[in-house]
Structure formats: structure tokens, C-alpha cells
GROMACS .gro file of C-alpha atoms in nm:
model
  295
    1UNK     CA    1   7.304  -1.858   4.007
    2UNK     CA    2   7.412  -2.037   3.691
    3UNK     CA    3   7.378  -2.377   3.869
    4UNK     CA    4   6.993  -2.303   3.925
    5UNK     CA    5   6.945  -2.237   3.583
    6UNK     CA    6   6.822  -2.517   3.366
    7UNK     CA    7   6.966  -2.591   3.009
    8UNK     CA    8   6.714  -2.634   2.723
    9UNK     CA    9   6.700  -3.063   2.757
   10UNK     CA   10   6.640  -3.035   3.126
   11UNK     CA   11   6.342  -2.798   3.070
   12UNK     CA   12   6.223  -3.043   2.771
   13UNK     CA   13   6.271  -3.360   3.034
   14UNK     CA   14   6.095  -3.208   3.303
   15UNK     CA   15   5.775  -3.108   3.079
   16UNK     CA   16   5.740  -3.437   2.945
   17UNK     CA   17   5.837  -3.669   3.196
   18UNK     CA   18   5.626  -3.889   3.342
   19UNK     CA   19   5.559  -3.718   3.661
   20UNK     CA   20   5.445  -3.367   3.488
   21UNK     CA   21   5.259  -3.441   3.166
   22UNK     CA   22   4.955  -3.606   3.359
   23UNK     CA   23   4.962  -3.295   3.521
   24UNK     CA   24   4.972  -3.129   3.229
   25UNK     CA   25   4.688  -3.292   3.053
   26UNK     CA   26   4.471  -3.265   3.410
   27UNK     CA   27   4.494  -2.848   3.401
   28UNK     CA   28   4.386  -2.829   3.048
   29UNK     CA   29   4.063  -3.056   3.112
   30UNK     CA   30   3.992  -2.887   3.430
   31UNK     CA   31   4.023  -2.525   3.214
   32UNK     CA   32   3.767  -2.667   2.982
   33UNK     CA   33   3.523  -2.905   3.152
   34UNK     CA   34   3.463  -2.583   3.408
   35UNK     CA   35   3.289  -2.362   3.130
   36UNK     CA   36   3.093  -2.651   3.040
   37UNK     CA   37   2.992  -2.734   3.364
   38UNK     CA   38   2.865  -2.369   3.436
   39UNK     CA   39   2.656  -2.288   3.123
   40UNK     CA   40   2.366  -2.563   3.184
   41UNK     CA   41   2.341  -2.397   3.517
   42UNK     CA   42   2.329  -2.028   3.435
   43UNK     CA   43   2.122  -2.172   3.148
   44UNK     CA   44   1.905  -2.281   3.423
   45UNK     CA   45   1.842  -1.920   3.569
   46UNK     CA   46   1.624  -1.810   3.248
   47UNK     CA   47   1.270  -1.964   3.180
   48UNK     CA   48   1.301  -2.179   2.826
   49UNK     CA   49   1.105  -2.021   2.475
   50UNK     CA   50   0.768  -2.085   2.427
   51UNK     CA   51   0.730  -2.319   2.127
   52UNK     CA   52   0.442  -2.160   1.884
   53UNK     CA   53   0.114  -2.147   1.918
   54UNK     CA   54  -0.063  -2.292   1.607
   55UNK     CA   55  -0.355  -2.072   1.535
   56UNK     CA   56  -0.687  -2.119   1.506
   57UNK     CA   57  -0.953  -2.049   1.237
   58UNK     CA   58  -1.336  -2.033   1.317
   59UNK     CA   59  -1.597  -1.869   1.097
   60UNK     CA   60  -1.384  -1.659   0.825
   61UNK     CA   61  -1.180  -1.551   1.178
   62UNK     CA   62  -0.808  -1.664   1.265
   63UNK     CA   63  -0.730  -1.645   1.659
   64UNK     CA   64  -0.385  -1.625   1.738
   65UNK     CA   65  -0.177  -1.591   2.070
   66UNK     CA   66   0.114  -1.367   2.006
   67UNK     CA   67   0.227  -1.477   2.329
   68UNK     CA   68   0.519  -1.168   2.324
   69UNK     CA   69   0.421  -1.029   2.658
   70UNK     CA   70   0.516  -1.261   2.981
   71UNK     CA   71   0.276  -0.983   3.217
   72UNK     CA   72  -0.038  -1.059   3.034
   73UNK     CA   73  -0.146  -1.331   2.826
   74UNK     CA   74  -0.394  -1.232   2.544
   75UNK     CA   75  -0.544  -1.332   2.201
   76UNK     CA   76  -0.598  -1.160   1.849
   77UNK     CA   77  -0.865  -1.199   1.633
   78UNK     CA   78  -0.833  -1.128   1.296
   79UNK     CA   79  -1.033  -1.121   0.960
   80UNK     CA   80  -0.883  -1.410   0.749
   81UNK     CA   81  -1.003  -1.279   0.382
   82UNK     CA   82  -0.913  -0.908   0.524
   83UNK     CA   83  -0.618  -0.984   0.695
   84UNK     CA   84  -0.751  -0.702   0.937
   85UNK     CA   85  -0.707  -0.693   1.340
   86UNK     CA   86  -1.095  -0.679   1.421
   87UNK     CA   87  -1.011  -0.715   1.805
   88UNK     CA   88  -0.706  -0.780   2.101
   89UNK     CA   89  -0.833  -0.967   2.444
   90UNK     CA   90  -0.647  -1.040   2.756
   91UNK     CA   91  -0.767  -1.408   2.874
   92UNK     CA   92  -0.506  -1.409   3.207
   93UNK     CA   93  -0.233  -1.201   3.380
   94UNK     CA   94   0.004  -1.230   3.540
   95UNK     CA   95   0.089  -1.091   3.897
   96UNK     CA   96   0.478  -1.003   3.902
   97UNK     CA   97   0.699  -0.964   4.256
   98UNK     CA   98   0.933  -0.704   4.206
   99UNK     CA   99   1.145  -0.848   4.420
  100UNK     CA  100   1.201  -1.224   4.187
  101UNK     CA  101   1.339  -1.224   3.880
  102UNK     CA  102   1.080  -1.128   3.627
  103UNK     CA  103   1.148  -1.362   3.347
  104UNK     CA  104   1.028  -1.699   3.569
  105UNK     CA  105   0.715  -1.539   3.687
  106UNK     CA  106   0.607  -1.468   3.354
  107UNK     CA  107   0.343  -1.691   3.228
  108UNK     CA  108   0.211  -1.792   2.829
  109UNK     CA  109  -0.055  -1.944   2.641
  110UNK     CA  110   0.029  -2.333   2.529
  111UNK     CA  111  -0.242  -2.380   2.313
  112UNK     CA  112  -0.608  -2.286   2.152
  113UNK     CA  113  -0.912  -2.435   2.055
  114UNK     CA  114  -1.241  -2.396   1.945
  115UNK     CA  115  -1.577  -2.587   2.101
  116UNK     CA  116  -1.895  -2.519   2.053
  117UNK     CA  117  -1.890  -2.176   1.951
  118UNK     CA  118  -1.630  -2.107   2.231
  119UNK     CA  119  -1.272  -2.049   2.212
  120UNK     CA  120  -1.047  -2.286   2.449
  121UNK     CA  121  -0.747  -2.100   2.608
  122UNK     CA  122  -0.515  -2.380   2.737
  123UNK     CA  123  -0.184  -2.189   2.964
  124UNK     CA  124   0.136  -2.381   3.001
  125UNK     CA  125   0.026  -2.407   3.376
  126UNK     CA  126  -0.244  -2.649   3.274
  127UNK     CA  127  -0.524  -2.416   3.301
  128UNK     CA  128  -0.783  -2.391   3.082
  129UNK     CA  129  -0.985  -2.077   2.987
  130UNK     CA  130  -1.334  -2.066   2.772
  131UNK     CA  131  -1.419  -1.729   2.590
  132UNK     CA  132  -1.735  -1.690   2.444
  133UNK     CA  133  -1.676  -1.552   2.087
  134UNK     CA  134  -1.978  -1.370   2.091
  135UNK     CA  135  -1.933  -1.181   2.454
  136UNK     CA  136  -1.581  -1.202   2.450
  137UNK     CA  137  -1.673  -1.305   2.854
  138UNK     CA  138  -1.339  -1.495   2.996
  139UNK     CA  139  -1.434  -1.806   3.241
  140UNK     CA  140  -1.175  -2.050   3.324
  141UNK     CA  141  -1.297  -2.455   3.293
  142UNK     CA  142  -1.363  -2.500   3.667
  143UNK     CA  143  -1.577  -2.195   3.713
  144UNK     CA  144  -1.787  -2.302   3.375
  145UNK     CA  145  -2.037  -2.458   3.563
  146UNK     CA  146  -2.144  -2.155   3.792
  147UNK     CA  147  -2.235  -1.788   3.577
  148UNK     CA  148  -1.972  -1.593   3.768
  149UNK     CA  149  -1.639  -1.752   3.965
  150UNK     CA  150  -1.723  -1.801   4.331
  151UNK     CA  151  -1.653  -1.488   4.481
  152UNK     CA  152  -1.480  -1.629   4.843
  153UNK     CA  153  -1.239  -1.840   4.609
  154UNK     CA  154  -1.109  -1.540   4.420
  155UNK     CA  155  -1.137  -1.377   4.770
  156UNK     CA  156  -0.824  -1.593   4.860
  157UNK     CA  157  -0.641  -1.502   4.537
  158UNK     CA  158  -0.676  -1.144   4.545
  159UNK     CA  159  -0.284  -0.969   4.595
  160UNK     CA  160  -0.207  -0.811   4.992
  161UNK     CA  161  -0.245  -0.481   4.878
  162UNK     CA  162  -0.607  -0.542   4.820
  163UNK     CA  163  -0.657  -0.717   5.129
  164UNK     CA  164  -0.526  -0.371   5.332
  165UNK     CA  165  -0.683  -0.125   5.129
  166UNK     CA  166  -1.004  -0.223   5.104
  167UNK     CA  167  -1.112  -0.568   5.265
  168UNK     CA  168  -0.944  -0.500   5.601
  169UNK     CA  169  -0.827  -0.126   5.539
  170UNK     CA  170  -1.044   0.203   5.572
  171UNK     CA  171  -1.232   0.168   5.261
  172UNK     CA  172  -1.398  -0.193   5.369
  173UNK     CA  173  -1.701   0.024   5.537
  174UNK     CA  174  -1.738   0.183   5.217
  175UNK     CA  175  -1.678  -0.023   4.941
  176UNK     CA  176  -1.644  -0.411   4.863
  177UNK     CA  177  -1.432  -0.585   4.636
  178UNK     CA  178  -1.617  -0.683   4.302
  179UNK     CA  179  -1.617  -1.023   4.122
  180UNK     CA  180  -1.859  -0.936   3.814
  181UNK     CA  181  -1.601  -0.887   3.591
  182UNK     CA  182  -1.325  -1.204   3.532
  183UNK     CA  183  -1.067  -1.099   3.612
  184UNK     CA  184  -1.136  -0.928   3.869
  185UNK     CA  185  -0.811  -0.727   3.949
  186UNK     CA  186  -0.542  -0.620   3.707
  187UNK     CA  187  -0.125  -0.555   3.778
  188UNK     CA  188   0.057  -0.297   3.602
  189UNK     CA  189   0.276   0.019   3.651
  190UNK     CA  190  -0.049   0.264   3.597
  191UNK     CA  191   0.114   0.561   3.677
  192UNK     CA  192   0.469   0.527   3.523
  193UNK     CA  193   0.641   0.563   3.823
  194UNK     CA  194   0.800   0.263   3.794
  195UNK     CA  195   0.599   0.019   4.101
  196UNK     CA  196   0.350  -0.223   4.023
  197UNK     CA  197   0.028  -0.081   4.103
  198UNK     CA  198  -0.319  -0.265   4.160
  199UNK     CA  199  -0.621  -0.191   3.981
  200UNK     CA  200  -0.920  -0.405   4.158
  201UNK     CA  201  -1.299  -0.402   4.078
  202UNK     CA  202  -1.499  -0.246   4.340
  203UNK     CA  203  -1.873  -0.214   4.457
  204UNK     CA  204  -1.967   0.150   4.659
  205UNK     CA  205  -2.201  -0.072   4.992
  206UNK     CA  206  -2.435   0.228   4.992
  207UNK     CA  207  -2.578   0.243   4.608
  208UNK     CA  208  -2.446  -0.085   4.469
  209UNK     CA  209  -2.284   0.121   4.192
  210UNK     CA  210  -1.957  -0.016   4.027
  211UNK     CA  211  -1.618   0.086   3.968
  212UNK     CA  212  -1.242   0.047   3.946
  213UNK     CA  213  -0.962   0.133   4.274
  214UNK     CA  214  -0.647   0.227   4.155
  215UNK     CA  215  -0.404   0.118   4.435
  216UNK     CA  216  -0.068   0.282   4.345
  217UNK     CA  217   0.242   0.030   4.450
  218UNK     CA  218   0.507   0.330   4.597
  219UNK     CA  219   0.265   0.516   4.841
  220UNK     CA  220  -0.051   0.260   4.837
  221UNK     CA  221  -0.280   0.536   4.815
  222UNK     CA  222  -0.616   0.457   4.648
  223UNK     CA  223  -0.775   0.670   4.343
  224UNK     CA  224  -1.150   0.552   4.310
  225UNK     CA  225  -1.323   0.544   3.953
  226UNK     CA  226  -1.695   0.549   3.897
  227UNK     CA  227  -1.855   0.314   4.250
  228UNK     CA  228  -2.003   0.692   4.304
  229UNK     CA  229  -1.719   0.859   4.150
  230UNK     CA  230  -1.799   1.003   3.836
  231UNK     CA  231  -1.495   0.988   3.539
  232UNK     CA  232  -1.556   1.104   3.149
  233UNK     CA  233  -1.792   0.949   2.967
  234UNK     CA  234  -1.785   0.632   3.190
  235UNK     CA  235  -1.988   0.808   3.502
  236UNK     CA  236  -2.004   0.716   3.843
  237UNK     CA  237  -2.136   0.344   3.778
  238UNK     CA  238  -1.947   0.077   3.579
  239UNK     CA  239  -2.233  -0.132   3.575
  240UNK     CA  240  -2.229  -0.117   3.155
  241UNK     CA  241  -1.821  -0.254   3.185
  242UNK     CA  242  -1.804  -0.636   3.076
  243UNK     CA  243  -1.415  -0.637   3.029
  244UNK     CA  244  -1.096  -0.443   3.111
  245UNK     CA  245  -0.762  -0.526   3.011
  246UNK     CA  246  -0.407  -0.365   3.090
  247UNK     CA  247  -0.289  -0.103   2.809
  248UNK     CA  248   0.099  -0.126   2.751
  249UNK     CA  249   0.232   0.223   2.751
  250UNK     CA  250   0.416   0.173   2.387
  251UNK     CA  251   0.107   0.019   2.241
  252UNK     CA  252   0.028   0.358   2.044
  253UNK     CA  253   0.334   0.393   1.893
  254UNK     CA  254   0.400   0.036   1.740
  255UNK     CA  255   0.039  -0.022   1.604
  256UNK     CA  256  -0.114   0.177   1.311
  257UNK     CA  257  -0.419   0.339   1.360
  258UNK     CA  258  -0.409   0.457   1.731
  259UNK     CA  259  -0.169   0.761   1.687
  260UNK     CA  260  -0.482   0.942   1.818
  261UNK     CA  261  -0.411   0.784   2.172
  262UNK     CA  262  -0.236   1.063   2.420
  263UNK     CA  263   0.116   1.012   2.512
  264UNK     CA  264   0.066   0.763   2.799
  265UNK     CA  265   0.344   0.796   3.109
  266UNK     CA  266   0.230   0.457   3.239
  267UNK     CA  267   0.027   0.160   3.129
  268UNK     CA  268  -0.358   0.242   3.092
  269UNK     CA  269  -0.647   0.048   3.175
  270UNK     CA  270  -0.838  -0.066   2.861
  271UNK     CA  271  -1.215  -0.044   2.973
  272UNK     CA  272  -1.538  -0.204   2.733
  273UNK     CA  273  -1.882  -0.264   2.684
  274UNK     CA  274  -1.837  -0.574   2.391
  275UNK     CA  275  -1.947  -0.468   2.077
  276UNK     CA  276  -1.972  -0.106   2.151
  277UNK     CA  277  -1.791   0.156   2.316
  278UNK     CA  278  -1.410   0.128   2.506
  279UNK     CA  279  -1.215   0.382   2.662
  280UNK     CA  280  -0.854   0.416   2.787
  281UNK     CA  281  -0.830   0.537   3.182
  282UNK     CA  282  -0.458   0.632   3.186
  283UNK     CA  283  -0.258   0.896   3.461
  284UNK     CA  284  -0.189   1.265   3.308
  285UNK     CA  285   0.066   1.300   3.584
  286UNK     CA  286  -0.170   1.464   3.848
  287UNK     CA  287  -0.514   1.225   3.797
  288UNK     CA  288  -0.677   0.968   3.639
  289UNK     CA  289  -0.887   1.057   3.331
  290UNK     CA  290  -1.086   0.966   3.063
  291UNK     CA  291  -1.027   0.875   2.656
  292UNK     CA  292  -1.310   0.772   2.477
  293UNK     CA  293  -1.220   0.545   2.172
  294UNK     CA  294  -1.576   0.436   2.054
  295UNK     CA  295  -1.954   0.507   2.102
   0.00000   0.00000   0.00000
């Protein structure tokens, strides 16, 4: 045994010699370059910040894109001299797949603008939304030219749950997908059960009468509102409606002045007549009802 053993200058030769040093050195760069290697590419697997969005001023009014909310991309407008919130608008949203990774799917506002009494929405996508300031009616660019989108090209954009429920499904007979409103479908987790649900504007075929079809992600059953169905205050015709955004479910408790709004178990759909009465649709945990905000 005592001839295996090495004495203290062999062990010093060996580590130094020429034949184990390079070695050496190679094992230490390897342990370090590794790391380095690796972090651009994880790096790679979340989407990069948003720079700011410079707000706008038009008319004693400051628009701003918060911009904090990759689902749904939306707009403040607020009294400059005030410094009051007069009003919150969603220009786009967008659609998430549950099965991706949330983060890359989400989708922001780049910049804004004002022409000609109309606010310019410009998305880091390169599209380009108009909202007139006095309607608060959303139009992107490419639509401008027409009063309302072309209905068979948002036909081809509408999500596959719509398509089964009720342009191919058993509600086509009795009810058609609506395009009077832009947009004309909303995503969000409406009844808090954790899927993404569908909310689509609808027409009932046999009055014409408007309305909203709640399209629940988990068990794609379908809750009609108004098209014939009456709800609260809003009826059984949504013809008054000019825009509806999504609600987020902590909204209430992180804004002043809405700690009237029930405790919501899922997001709510934000439903308006501009410059007069709104009204939050939201799931009590058996049905959709009714919350009137304004008159």
C-alpha cells in the first residue's frame, strides 16, 4: 500500500505538469462558459418588456395605455387639470391557448396617436386601431373604409368553439353570429372555474333582436343573454349595446370607487351604451345576472 501512495512533491508535479494543467484550466472554462451559454436561451423562453408608451394629450384629456394586462389591451382617459379617470376602453384582446405558454401569446399596445379628432391605437403586431373619441367606437385601419368590419372576414377569425356552438352546432337554426359590435367576441374565464370561456355577439334569426352567448370552456354549454332572452335592466334585445369589454375579477378591489361592485367569482363582461348607462353581467355561481352601474 505505501508504494501507491504519493508523497507531497509527486502530488505537486502531477498537478502542474504539463500534461494536467491544460486539463485543469479546460474544466474550469467548461464549468463557466456552460451557465453562460444557457441563460440567453432560457432568456429566450419569456417574451421581452414592453418599452413605455408615451401618452397622449388631446383637448384638456391625457390617453394613456397602461399596457399591465397581456389578455386585453386597453386605454385610459383621464382629466389632465383633474387628474380624474373619466373612462377605461378595451381597443383589442387577446385570445389565449391554454395549452402554450401564456406569457408569448400575450399581446400590447406600441404606441398612440391622435388624428383628426380620432385616437390612433398602433399594437406591437403592426396593427393599427382608430377610436372615435366621441363614440368611443373601435375600428381597426383596414376596416376604416367600410362602417362595420366585413362580416365573412371576421367569420374566419372567430375561435372553434364558436364555429360548433352556433355556426355549425344546434343553435345555427336559431341564432347567427353578430358583427355590430367590434369586437365581436370576447375570451375570459367568465365563470371562475378556471377555463377560458367565449362570450360571442349573437342575433336571435326569428326577431332580429341582439344579444351575448356565453360559451363556457369546461362543458361548452351555452348561456344566452338578451337575442329574446330577457336579463336585468338590459332586456331581451341588445340593440342599445355599442361596446363590451372583459371585467377582471380583482378590478373592484384595487380601484377606488367601485367597492359597490359584488364579489365577482370570475371575470365579468363590462356592457355600455357610450355616454350613458353600463352594466356588469358576471356568474353568481348558478346564472348569469345583471348589475346596473349607470342610467
Amino acid at each position: 500500500m505505501r508504494g501507491c501512495a504519493l508523497s507531497t512533491n509527486q502530488r505537486d508535479l502531477n498537478v502542474t505538469s504539463p500534461l494536467v494543467f491544460p486539463f485543469i484550466l479546460m474544466k474550469r472554462f467548461v464549468l463557466i462558459f456552460f451557465p453562460l451559454v444557457l441563460v440567453p436561451c432560457l432568456a429566450t423562453a419569456k417574451r421581452s418588456a414592453l418599452a413605455k408608451v408615451e401618452p397622449v394629450i388631446y383637448q384638456g384629456i391625457r390617453y394613456v395605455a397602461p399596457n399591465d394586462d397581456g389578455r386585453r389591451a386597453y386605454i385610459e382617459a383621464w382629466d389632465v387639470q383633474m387628474n380624474k379617470k373619466l373612462w377605461e376602453l378595451t381597443v383589442f384582446t387577446n385570445p389565449i391557448d391554454p395549452k402554450l405558454e401564456e406569457d408569448v401569446q400575450w399581446g400590447f399596445i406600441e404606441k398612440l396617436s391622435v388624428r383628426d379628432r380620432t385616437l390612433m391605437v398602433t399594437s406591437e403586431r403592426g396593427k393599427t386601431y382608430q377610436i372615435d373619441l366621441k363614440t368611443k367606437a373601435v375600428t381597426q385601419s383596414d376596416l376604416a373604409q367600410s362602417q362595420a368590419p366585413d362580416a365573412a372576414t371576421q367569420r374566419n377569425n372567430i375561435p372553434e368553439a364558436v364555429e360548433k356552438a352556433i355556426v355549425k352546432g344546434p343553435l345555427a337554426k336559431e341564432y347567427d353570429v353578430s358583427f355590430r359590435v367590434n369586437p365581436s367576441y370576447l375570451r375570459g374565464d367568465f365563470n371562475g372555474d378556471g377555463k377560458i370561456d367565449v362570450a360571442v355577439l349573437v342575433k336571435q334569426r326569428s326577431t332580429g333582436k341582439l344579444g351575448i352567448a356565453i360559451i363556457h370552456g369546461a362543458t361548452d354549454k351555452v348561456t344566452i343573454l338578451g337575442a329574446g332572452v330577457g336579463i336585468g335592466n338590459g332586456g331581451d334585445d341588445f340593440e342599445w349595446m355599442d361596446y363590451w369589454q372583459v371585467y377582471p375579477k380583482d378590478r373592484a378591489t384595487r380601484e377606488t370607487g367601485e367597492t359597490t361592485v359584488p364579489r365577482l367569482r370570475g371575470e365579468a363582461l363590462l356592457v355600455g351604451k357610450s355616454e350613458t348607462a353600463s352594466a356588469l353581467i358576471y356568474w353568481n355561481g348558478k346564472r348569469y345576472v345583471w348589475f346596473q352601474q349607470g342610467d
